[in-house]
Short mmCIF file of C-alpha atoms in Angstrom, two decimals:
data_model
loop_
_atom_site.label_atom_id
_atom_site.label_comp_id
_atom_site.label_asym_id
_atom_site.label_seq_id
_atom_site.Cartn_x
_atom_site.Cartn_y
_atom_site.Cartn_z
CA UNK A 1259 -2.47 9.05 -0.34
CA UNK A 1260 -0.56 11.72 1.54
CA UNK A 1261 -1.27 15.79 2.19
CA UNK A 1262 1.92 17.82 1.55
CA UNK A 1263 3.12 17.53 5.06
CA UNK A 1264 3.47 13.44 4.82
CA UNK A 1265 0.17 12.79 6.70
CA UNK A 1266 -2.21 10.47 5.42
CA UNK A 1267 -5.15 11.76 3.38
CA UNK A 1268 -7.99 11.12 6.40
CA UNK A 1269 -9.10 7.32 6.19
CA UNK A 1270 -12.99 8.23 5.24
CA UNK A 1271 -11.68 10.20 1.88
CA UNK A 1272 -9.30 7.06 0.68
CA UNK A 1273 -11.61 4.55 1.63
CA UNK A 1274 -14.60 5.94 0.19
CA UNK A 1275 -12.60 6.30 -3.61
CA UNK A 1276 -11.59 2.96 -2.79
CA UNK A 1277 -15.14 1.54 -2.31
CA UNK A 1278 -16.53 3.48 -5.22
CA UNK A 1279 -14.13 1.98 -7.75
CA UNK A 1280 -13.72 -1.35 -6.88
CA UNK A 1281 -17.34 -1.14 -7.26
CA UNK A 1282 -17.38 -0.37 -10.79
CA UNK A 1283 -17.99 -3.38 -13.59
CA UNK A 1284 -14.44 -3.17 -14.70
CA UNK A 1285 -13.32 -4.20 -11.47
CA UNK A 1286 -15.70 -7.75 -11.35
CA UNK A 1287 -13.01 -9.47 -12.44
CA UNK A 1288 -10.38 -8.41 -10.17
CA UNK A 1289 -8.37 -5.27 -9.26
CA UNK A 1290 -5.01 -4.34 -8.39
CA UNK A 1291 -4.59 -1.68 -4.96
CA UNK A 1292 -1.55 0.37 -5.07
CA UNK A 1293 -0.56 1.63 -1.39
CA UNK A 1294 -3.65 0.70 0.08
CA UNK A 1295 -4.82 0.07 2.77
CA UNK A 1296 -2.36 1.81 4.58
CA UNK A 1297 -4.09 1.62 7.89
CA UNK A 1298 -6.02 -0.79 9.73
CA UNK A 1299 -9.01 0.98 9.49
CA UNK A 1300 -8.60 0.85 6.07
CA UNK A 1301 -7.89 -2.84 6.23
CA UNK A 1302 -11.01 -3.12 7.90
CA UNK A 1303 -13.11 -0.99 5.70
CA UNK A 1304 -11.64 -3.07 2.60
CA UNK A 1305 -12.33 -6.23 4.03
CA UNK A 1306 -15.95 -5.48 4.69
CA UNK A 1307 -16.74 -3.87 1.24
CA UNK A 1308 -14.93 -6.94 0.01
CA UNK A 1309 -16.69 -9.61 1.53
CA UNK A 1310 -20.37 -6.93 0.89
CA UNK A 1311 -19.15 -7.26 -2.86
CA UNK A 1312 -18.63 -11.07 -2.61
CA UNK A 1313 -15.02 -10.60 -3.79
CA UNK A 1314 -11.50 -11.39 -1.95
CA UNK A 1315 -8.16 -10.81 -1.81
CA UNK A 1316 -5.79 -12.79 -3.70
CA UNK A 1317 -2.16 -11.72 -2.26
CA UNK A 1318 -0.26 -8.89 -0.54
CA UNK A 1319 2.51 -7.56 -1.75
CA UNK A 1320 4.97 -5.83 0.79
CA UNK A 1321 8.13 -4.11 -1.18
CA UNK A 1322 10.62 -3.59 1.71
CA UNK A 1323 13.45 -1.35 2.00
CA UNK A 1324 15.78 0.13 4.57
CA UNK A 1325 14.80 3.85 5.54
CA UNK A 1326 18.35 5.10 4.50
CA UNK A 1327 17.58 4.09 0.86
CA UNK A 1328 14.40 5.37 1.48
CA UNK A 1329 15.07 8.94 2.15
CA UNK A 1330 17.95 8.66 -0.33
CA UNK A 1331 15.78 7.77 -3.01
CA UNK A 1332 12.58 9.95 -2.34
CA UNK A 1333 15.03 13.44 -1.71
CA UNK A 1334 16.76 12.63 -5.33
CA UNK A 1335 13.40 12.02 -6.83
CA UNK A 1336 12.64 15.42 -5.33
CA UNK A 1337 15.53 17.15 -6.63
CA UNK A 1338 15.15 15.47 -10.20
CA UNK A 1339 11.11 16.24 -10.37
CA UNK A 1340 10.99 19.54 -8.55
CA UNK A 1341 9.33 18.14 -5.75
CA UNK A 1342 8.68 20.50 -3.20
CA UNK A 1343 6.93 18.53 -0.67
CA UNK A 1344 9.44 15.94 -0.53
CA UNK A 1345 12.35 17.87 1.52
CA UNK A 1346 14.12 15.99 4.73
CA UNK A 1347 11.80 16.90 7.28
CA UNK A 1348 8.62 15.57 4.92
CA UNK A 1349 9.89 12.62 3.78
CA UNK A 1350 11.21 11.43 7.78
CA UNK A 1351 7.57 12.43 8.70
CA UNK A 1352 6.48 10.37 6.16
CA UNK A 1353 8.27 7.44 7.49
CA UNK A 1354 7.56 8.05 10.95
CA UNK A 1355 4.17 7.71 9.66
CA UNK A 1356 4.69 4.55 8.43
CA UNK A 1357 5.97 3.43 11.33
CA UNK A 1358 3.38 4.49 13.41
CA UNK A 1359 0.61 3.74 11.02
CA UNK A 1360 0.75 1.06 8.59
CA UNK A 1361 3.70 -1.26 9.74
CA UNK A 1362 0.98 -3.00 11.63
CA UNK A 1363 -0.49 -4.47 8.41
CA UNK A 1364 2.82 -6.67 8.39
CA UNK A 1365 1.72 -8.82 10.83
CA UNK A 1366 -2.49 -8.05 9.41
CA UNK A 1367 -1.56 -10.23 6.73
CA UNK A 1368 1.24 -12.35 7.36
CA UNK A 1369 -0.70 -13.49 10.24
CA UNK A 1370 -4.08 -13.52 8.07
CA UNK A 1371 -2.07 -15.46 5.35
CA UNK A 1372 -1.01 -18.11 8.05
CA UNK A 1373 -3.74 -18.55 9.76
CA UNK A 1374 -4.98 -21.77 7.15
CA UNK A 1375 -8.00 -19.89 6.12
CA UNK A 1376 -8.23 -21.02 2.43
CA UNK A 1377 -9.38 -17.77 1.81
CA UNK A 1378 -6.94 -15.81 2.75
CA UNK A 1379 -4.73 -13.98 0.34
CA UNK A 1380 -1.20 -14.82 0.04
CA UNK A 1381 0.93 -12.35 1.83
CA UNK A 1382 4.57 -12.35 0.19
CA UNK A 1383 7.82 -9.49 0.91
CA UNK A 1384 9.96 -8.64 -1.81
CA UNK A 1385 12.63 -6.32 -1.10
CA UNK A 1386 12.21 -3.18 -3.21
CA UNK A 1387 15.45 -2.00 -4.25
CA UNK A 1388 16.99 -2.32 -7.43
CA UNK A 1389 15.40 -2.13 -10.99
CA UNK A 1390 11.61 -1.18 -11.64
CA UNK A 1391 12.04 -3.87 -13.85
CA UNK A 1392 13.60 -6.63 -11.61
CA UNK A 1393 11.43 -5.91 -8.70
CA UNK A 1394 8.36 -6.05 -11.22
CA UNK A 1395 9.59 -9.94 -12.35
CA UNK A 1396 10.08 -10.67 -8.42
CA UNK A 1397 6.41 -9.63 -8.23
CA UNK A 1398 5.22 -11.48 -11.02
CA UNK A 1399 7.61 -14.52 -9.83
CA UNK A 1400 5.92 -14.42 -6.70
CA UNK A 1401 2.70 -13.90 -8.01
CA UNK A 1402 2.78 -17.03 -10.06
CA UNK A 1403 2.63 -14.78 -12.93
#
């Protein structure tokens, strides 16, 4: 989640919502997390309310992109939606951000995913350009689904 200036929501808000609804019954038998964690506090408060809840993670997902297609694509989603928090300035915040922030988890879970640990969750990169539709069958592919 991110305030109107690109800044992540504070880690305490999005990881509480997190813990409270992968706590729910619906979630027993598995869950997908959109965009979180995004941090590696969050990482760290997932993997502890995880392994509280008995439960684990399966796979990671990261849908790469360069930052010129990026911007490109988030300023003419602004202009076709109205969007008037994602201007220039926001949206290079937002992927300074990023940068600063949650690149880090690359390496959190490729390494995690290499380690051997039979446990750990699969940690795959798909590049996310092109169609919703062909980057959804690269993440089923990948997936095994």
């Amino acid at each position: 989640e991110r305030d109107r200036a690109g800044q992540y929501v504070p880690d305490e808000v999005t990881n509480n919502m997190v813990r409270s609804r992968i706590a729910e019954e619906d979630c027993a038998g598995g869950f997908l997390l959109d965009g979180y964690p995004r941090t590696l506090e969050q990482a760290a408060a997932l993997d502890a309310e995880l392994q509280r809840l008995r439960m684990r993670l399966d796979g990671v997902i990261a849908l790469t992109a360069d930052p010129a297609s990026l911007v490109s694509r988030m300023l003419k989603r602004a202009e076709i939606e109205g969007r008037a928090d994602d201007n220039e300035e926001t949206v290079l915040k937002r992927l300074a951000v990023y940068h600063e922030q949650t690149e880090v988890l690359v390496g959190y879970y490729s390494d995690m995913a290499a380690s051997g640990d039979k446990t750990a969750p699969t940690y795959v990169k798909i590049p996310g350009v092109g169609s919703v539709d062909g980057i959804r069958d690269a993440i089923f592919r990948a997936l095994g689904a």
